Amino acid sequence: MLLDRVPTPIAVCLADGEVLIANPAMAAQWDASPGQLRGRNLLDQFRPRDKAQITRLTEALRLGHRSRYPVEVRWRVGAEGSEREGELSVDPVGDPSVRPPALLALLRVNETAPTPAPRAAASPVEARILALAAGGATTAAIGTALGLTVDGVNYHLARLARRWRVQGRTALVARAYVLGVLSPDSWPPAPA
């Protein structure tokens, strides 16, 4: 439960790489739920840049060393398959007398990698909501203009925010312009 609130991708695995638990941030790297990673091997999800790093890690664990082991990795993101890069830091955790120890794997995603593309464009209703929001209309005013309740407007905005992985109305409007959902050359804002 504690790991669920941490934005850093984290997994706890057995020494052989079998995932015991993963937080939502780690599972999101493959558009999966945390439960879908349980039982999978972490090394099946990531490709190390240098296989010798894995050999050194395995040998250190066998000898009982309890240090942090960084491994440069690559992986494919979700269904669209764009490639990402980052560093997987592996730390032995738990009782030092237990051999082999469980491993805590933290993923640091390289910022130079492109962010995943949004899954889909906006529906006509969502585009109209975004256009009114871009013009500065309140949630109540948007609802009145489109014949929706305030809850209905909030539902559509929250759905878009999840789909496009942004937070807040300003970020939604900005993303809508970048994606071409809103026309950049009209005022008041209008769907493209």
PDB file of C-alpha atoms in Angstrom:
ATOM      1  CA  MET A   1       0.000   0.000   0.000  1.00  0.00           C
ATOM      2  CA  LEU A   2       2.846   2.387   0.827  1.00  0.00           C
ATOM      3  CA  LEU A   3       4.525   1.734  -2.531  1.00  0.00           C
ATOM      4  CA  ASP A   4       1.302   2.579  -4.378  1.00  0.00           C
ATOM      5  CA  ARG A   5       1.707   6.268  -3.510  1.00  0.00           C
ATOM      6  CA  VAL A   6       5.363   6.545  -4.507  1.00  0.00           C
ATOM      7  CA  PRO A   7       5.790   8.068  -8.003  1.00  0.00           C
ATOM      8  CA  THR A   8       9.123   6.286  -8.536  1.00  0.00           C
ATOM      9  CA  PRO A   9       8.801   2.924 -10.327  1.00  0.00           C
ATOM     10  CA  ILE A  10       9.586   0.270  -7.671  1.00  0.00           C
ATOM     11  CA  ALA A  11       9.478  -3.524  -7.524  1.00  0.00           C
ATOM     12  CA  VAL A  12      10.454  -6.056  -4.870  1.00  0.00           C
ATOM     13  CA  CYS A  13      11.802  -9.327  -6.275  1.00  0.00           C
ATOM     14  CA  LEU A  14      13.427 -12.547  -5.310  1.00  0.00           C
ATOM     15  CA  ALA A  15      17.162 -12.905  -5.983  1.00  0.00           C
ATOM     16  CA  ASP A  16      16.408 -14.683  -9.274  1.00  0.00           C
ATOM     17  CA  GLY A  17      14.400 -11.643 -10.470  1.00  0.00           C
ATOM     18  CA  GLU A  18      10.876 -12.969  -9.887  1.00  0.00           C
ATOM     19  CA  VAL A  19       8.641 -10.000  -9.047  1.00  0.00           C
ATOM     20  CA  LEU A  20       6.860 -10.265  -5.691  1.00  0.00           C
ATOM     21  CA  ILE A  21       5.240  -6.820  -5.777  1.00  0.00           C
ATOM     22  CA  ALA A  22       5.386  -3.805  -8.059  1.00  0.00           C
ATOM     23  CA  ASN A  23       3.907  -0.372  -7.589  1.00  0.00           C
ATOM     24  CA  PRO A  24       1.616   1.275 -10.172  1.00  0.00           C
ATOM     25  CA  ALA A  25       4.471   3.482 -11.438  1.00  0.00           C
ATOM     26  CA  MET A  26       6.529   0.386 -12.325  1.00  0.00           C
ATOM     27  CA  ALA A  27       3.566  -1.394 -13.901  1.00  0.00           C
ATOM     28  CA  ALA A  28       2.763   1.724 -15.954  1.00  0.00           C
ATOM     29  CA  GLN A  29       6.038   1.219 -17.832  1.00  0.00           C
ATOM     30  CA  TRP A  30       4.262  -1.625 -19.678  1.00  0.00           C
ATOM     31  CA  ASP A  31       0.674  -0.309 -19.490  1.00  0.00           C
ATOM     32  CA  ALA A  32      -0.044  -3.065 -16.976  1.00  0.00           C
ATOM     33  CA  SER A  33      -1.496  -3.276 -13.492  1.00  0.00           C
ATOM     34  CA  PRO A  34       0.813  -4.093 -10.565  1.00  0.00           C
ATOM     35  CA  GLY A  35      -0.754  -7.549 -10.209  1.00  0.00           C
ATOM     36  CA  GLN A  36       0.097  -8.397 -13.811  1.00  0.00           C
ATOM     37  CA  LEU A  37       3.833  -8.103 -13.060  1.00  0.00           C
ATOM     38  CA  ARG A  38       3.706 -10.469 -10.070  1.00  0.00           C
ATOM     39  CA  GLY A  39       5.508 -13.714 -10.885  1.00  0.00           C
ATOM     40  CA  ARG A  40       7.241 -12.323 -13.973  1.00  0.00           C
ATOM     41  CA  ASN A  41      11.005 -12.059 -14.102  1.00  0.00           C
ATOM     42  CA  LEU A  42      12.263  -8.483 -13.957  1.00  0.00           C
ATOM     43  CA  LEU A  43      15.006  -9.312 -16.450  1.00  0.00           C
ATOM     44  CA  ASP A  44      12.333 -10.329 -18.969  1.00  0.00           C
ATOM     45  CA  GLN A  45      10.955  -6.778 -18.716  1.00  0.00           C
ATOM     46  CA  PHE A  46      14.295  -4.922 -18.955  1.00  0.00           C
ATOM     47  CA  ARG A  47      17.263  -5.437 -21.244  1.00  0.00           C
ATOM     48  CA  PRO A  48      20.589  -4.544 -19.584  1.00  0.00           C
ATOM     49  CA  ARG A  49      22.933  -2.453 -21.741  1.00  0.00           C
ATOM     50  CA  ASP A  50      25.875  -4.481 -20.423  1.00  0.00           C
ATOM     51  CA  LYS A  51      25.163  -8.091 -19.478  1.00  0.00           C
ATOM     52  CA  ALA A  52      28.345  -8.063 -17.361  1.00  0.00           C
ATOM     53  CA  GLN A  53      26.509  -5.802 -14.876  1.00  0.00           C
ATOM     54  CA  ILE A  54      24.053  -8.641 -14.206  1.00  0.00           C
ATOM     55  CA  THR A  55      26.902 -11.118 -13.785  1.00  0.00           C
ATOM     56  CA  ARG A  56      28.602  -8.805 -11.239  1.00  0.00           C
ATOM     57  CA  LEU A  57      25.300  -8.318  -9.396  1.00  0.00           C
ATOM     58  CA  THR A  58      24.653 -12.062  -9.227  1.00  0.00           C
ATOM     59  CA  GLU A  59      28.170 -12.758  -7.954  1.00  0.00           C
ATOM     60  CA  ALA A  60      27.968 -10.005  -5.311  1.00  0.00           C
ATOM     61  CA  LEU A  61      24.653 -11.378  -4.028  1.00  0.00           C
ATOM     62  CA  ARG A  62      26.094 -14.897  -3.923  1.00  0.00           C
ATOM     63  CA  LEU A  63      28.984 -13.604  -1.791  1.00  0.00           C
ATOM     64  CA  GLY A  64      26.568 -11.826   0.560  1.00  0.00           C
ATOM     65  CA  HIS A  65      27.528  -8.258  -0.351  1.00  0.00           C
ATOM     66  CA  ARG A  66      24.807  -5.764   0.490  1.00  0.00           C
ATOM     67  CA  SER A  67      25.466  -2.738  -1.688  1.00  0.00           C
ATOM     68  CA  ARG A  68      23.434  -0.852  -4.264  1.00  0.00           C
ATOM     69  CA  TYR A  69      23.928  -2.169  -7.781  1.00  0.00           C
ATOM     70  CA  PRO A  70      23.031   0.142 -10.680  1.00  0.00           C
ATOM     71  CA  VAL A  71      22.196  -1.474 -14.012  1.00  0.00           C
ATOM     72  CA  GLU A  72      21.691   0.555 -17.195  1.00  0.00           C
ATOM     73  CA  VAL A  73      18.570  -0.834 -18.887  1.00  0.00           C
ATOM     74  CA  ARG A  74      16.296  -0.415 -21.891  1.00  0.00           C
ATOM     75  CA  TRP A  75      12.687  -1.470 -22.285  1.00  0.00           C
ATOM     76  CA  ARG A  76       9.689  -1.056 -24.548  1.00  0.00           C
ATOM     77  CA  VAL A  77       6.839   1.067 -23.243  1.00  0.00           C
ATOM     78  CA  GLY A  78       3.330  -0.323 -23.494  1.00  0.00           C
ATOM     79  CA  ALA A  79       1.640  -1.492 -26.651  1.00  0.00           C
ATOM     80  CA  GLU A  80       3.076   1.189 -28.945  1.00  0.00           C
ATOM     81  CA  GLY A  81       6.533  -0.166 -28.285  1.00  0.00           C
ATOM     82  CA  SER A  82       8.580   3.053 -28.011  1.00  0.00           C
ATOM     83  CA  GLU A  83      11.956   2.375 -26.412  1.00  0.00           C
ATOM     84  CA  ARG A  84      13.006   3.963 -23.113  1.00  0.00           C
ATOM     85  CA  GLU A  85      16.272   3.977 -21.220  1.00  0.00           C
ATOM     86  CA  GLY A  86      17.131   4.360 -17.575  1.00  0.00           C
ATOM     87  CA  GLU A  87      18.938   2.994 -14.571  1.00  0.00           C
ATOM     88  CA  LEU A  88      17.623   0.173 -12.450  1.00  0.00           C
ATOM     89  CA  SER A  89      19.115   0.376  -8.936  1.00  0.00           C
ATOM     90  CA  VAL A  90      19.006  -2.960  -7.144  1.00  0.00           C
ATOM     91  CA  ASP A  91      19.370  -3.081  -3.343  1.00  0.00           C
ATOM     92  CA  PRO A  92      19.349  -6.230  -1.208  1.00  0.00           C
ATOM     93  CA  VAL A  93      16.736  -5.766   1.535  1.00  0.00           C
ATOM     94  CA  GLY A  94      15.538  -7.635   4.585  1.00  0.00           C
ATOM     95  CA  ASP A  95      17.284  -9.710   7.228  1.00  0.00           C
ATOM     96  CA  PRO A  96      21.040  -9.952   6.477  1.00  0.00           C
ATOM     97  CA  SER A  97      21.068 -13.597   7.599  1.00  0.00           C
ATOM     98  CA  VAL A  98      18.587 -14.589   4.877  1.00  0.00           C
ATOM     99  CA  ARG A  99      20.343 -15.778   1.748  1.00  0.00           C
ATOM    100  CA  PRO A 100      19.713 -14.932  -0.943  1.00  0.00           C
ATOM    101  CA  PRO A 101      18.052 -11.648   0.067  1.00  0.00           C
ATOM    102  CA  ALA A 102      15.017 -10.065  -1.497  1.00  0.00           C
ATOM    103  CA  LEU A 103      15.819  -7.219  -3.881  1.00  0.00           C
ATOM    104  CA  LEU A 104      14.377  -3.718  -4.059  1.00  0.00           C
ATOM    105  CA  ALA A 105      14.526  -2.420  -7.632  1.00  0.00           C
ATOM    106  CA  LEU A 106      14.058   1.312  -8.268  1.00  0.00           C
ATOM    107  CA  LEU A 107      13.847   2.628 -11.820  1.00  0.00           C
ATOM    108  CA  ARG A 108      15.163   6.037 -12.806  1.00  0.00           C
ATOM    109  CA  VAL A 109      13.894   6.865 -16.289  1.00  0.00           C
ATOM    110  CA  ASN A 110      16.251   8.969 -18.418  1.00  0.00           C
ATOM    111  CA  GLU A 111      14.610  12.302 -19.152  1.00  0.00           C
ATOM    112  CA  THR A 112      15.920  12.386 -22.712  1.00  0.00           C
ATOM    113  CA  ALA A 113      13.566   9.578 -23.703  1.00  0.00           C
ATOM    114  CA  PRO A 114      10.379  10.716 -25.416  1.00  0.00           C
ATOM    115  CA  THR A 115       7.243  10.612 -23.303  1.00  0.00           C
ATOM    116  CA  PRO A 116       4.624   8.103 -24.371  1.00  0.00           C
ATOM    117  CA  ALA A 117       2.109   9.471 -26.840  1.00  0.00           C
ATOM    118  CA  PRO A 118      -1.474   9.894 -25.653  1.00  0.00           C
ATOM    119  CA  ARG A 119      -3.646   6.892 -26.372  1.00  0.00           C
ATOM    120  CA  ALA A 120      -6.303   8.639 -28.428  1.00  0.00           C
ATOM    121  CA  ALA A 121      -7.618  11.993 -29.532  1.00  0.00           C
ATOM    122  CA  ALA A 122     -10.541  13.647 -27.792  1.00  0.00           C
ATOM    123  CA  SER A 123     -14.165  12.870 -28.574  1.00  0.00           C
ATOM    124  CA  PRO A 124     -16.307  15.718 -29.988  1.00  0.00           C
ATOM    125  CA  VAL A 125     -17.796  16.390 -26.534  1.00  0.00           C
ATOM    126  CA  GLU A 126     -14.350  16.384 -24.920  1.00  0.00           C
ATOM    127  CA  ALA A 127     -13.038  18.761 -27.606  1.00  0.00           C
ATOM    128  CA  ARG A 128     -15.915  21.181 -26.963  1.00  0.00           C
ATOM    129  CA  ILE A 129     -15.277  21.003 -23.200  1.00  0.00           C
ATOM    130  CA  LEU A 130     -11.579  21.716 -23.792  1.00  0.00           C
ATOM    131  CA  ALA A 131     -12.374  24.666 -26.089  1.00  0.00           C
ATOM    132  CA  LEU A 132     -14.614  26.247 -23.457  1.00  0.00           C
ATOM    133  CA  ALA A 133     -12.042  25.583 -20.734  1.00  0.00           C
ATOM    134  CA  ALA A 134      -9.321  27.171 -22.898  1.00  0.00           C
ATOM    135  CA  GLY A 135     -11.520  30.266 -23.159  1.00  0.00           C
ATOM    136  CA  GLY A 136     -11.670  30.507 -19.375  1.00  0.00           C
ATOM    137  CA  ALA A 137     -15.175  29.140 -18.765  1.00  0.00           C
ATOM    138  CA  THR A 138     -15.910  27.690 -15.336  1.00  0.00           C
ATOM    139  CA  THR A 139     -16.994  24.099 -14.912  1.00  0.00           C
ATOM    140  CA  ALA A 140     -20.571  25.253 -14.274  1.00  0.00           C
ATOM    141  CA  ALA A 141     -20.541  27.479 -17.394  1.00  0.00           C
ATOM    142  CA  ILE A 142     -19.196  24.601 -19.520  1.00  0.00           C
ATOM    143  CA  GLY A 143     -21.939  22.339 -18.187  1.00  0.00           C
ATOM    144  CA  THR A 144     -24.645  24.893 -18.958  1.00  0.00           C
ATOM    145  CA  ALA A 145     -23.323  25.508 -22.477  1.00  0.00           C
ATOM    146  CA  LEU A 146     -23.199  21.804 -23.310  1.00  0.00           C
ATOM    147  CA  GLY A 147     -26.197  20.554 -21.353  1.00  0.00           C
ATOM    148  CA  LEU A 148     -24.052  18.600 -18.879  1.00  0.00           C
ATOM    149  CA  THR A 149     -23.932  18.563 -15.108  1.00  0.00           C
ATOM    150  CA  VAL A 150     -20.879  19.830 -13.256  1.00  0.00           C
ATOM    151  CA  ASP A 151     -20.100  16.197 -12.412  1.00  0.00           C
ATOM    152  CA  GLY A 152     -20.375  15.294 -16.098  1.00  0.00           C
ATOM    153  CA  VAL A 153     -17.869  17.982 -17.076  1.00  0.00           C
ATOM    154  CA  ASN A 154     -15.511  16.908 -14.293  1.00  0.00           C
ATOM    155  CA  TYR A 155     -15.855  13.293 -15.435  1.00  0.00           C
ATOM    156  CA  HIS A 156     -14.736  14.160 -18.970  1.00  0.00           C
ATOM    157  CA  LEU A 157     -11.859  16.351 -17.745  1.00  0.00           C
ATOM    158  CA  ALA A 158     -10.630  13.663 -15.336  1.00  0.00           C
ATOM    159  CA  ARG A 159     -10.845  11.020 -18.063  1.00  0.00           C
ATOM    160  CA  LEU A 160      -8.772  13.147 -20.418  1.00  0.00           C
ATOM    161  CA  ALA A 161      -6.230  13.895 -17.677  1.00  0.00           C
ATOM    162  CA  ARG A 162      -5.751  10.165 -17.030  1.00  0.00           C
ATOM    163  CA  ARG A 163      -5.576   9.301 -20.718  1.00  0.00           C
ATOM    164  CA  TRP A 164      -3.075  12.054 -21.515  1.00  0.00           C
ATOM    165  CA  ARG A 165      -1.207  11.650 -18.218  1.00  0.00           C
ATOM    166  CA  VAL A 166      -1.409  15.301 -17.196  1.00  0.00           C
ATOM    167  CA  GLN A 167      -2.618  17.087 -14.089  1.00  0.00           C
ATOM    168  CA  GLY A 168      -4.826  20.131 -14.027  1.00  0.00           C
ATOM    169  CA  ARG A 169      -6.939  22.060 -16.477  1.00  0.00           C
ATOM    170  CA  THR A 170      -4.048  24.190 -17.757  1.00  0.00           C
ATOM    171  CA  ALA A 171      -2.021  21.122 -18.699  1.00  0.00           C
ATOM    172  CA  LEU A 172      -5.063  19.592 -20.401  1.00  0.00           C
ATOM    173  CA  VAL A 173      -5.598  22.696 -22.528  1.00  0.00           C
ATOM    174  CA  ALA A 174      -1.900  22.878 -23.416  1.00  0.00           C
ATOM    175  CA  ARG A 175      -1.878  19.203 -24.409  1.00  0.00           C
ATOM    176  CA  ALA A 176      -5.026  19.722 -26.488  1.00  0.00           C
ATOM    177  CA  TYR A 177      -3.259  22.427 -28.506  1.00  0.00           C
ATOM    178  CA  VAL A 178      -0.126  20.305 -28.947  1.00  0.00           C
ATOM    179  CA  LEU A 179      -2.188  17.333 -30.139  1.00  0.00           C
ATOM    180  CA  GLY A 180      -4.192  19.437 -32.564  1.00  0.00           C
ATOM    181  CA  VAL A 181      -7.483  18.866 -30.728  1.00  0.00           C
ATOM    182  CA  LEU A 182      -7.927  22.644 -30.466  1.00  0.00           C
ATOM    183  CA  SER A 183      -7.376  25.013 -33.372  1.00  0.00           C
ATOM    184  CA  PRO A 184      -4.343  27.237 -32.689  1.00  0.00           C
ATOM    185  CA  ASP A 185      -5.542  30.074 -34.941  1.00  0.00           C
ATOM    186  CA  SER A 186      -9.026  30.855 -33.642  1.00  0.00           C
ATOM    187  CA  TRP A 187     -10.397  32.934 -30.795  1.00  0.00           C
ATOM    188  CA  PRO A 188     -12.450  32.065 -28.897  1.00  0.00           C
ATOM    189  CA  PRO A 189     -10.866  28.611 -28.815  1.00  0.00           C
ATOM    190  CA  ALA A 190     -12.555  26.033 -30.997  1.00  0.00           C
ATOM    191  CA  PRO A 191     -12.083  22.344 -31.737  1.00  0.00           C
ATOM    192  CA  ALA A 192      -9.812  21.703 -34.716  1.00  0.00           C
TER     193      ALA A 192
END
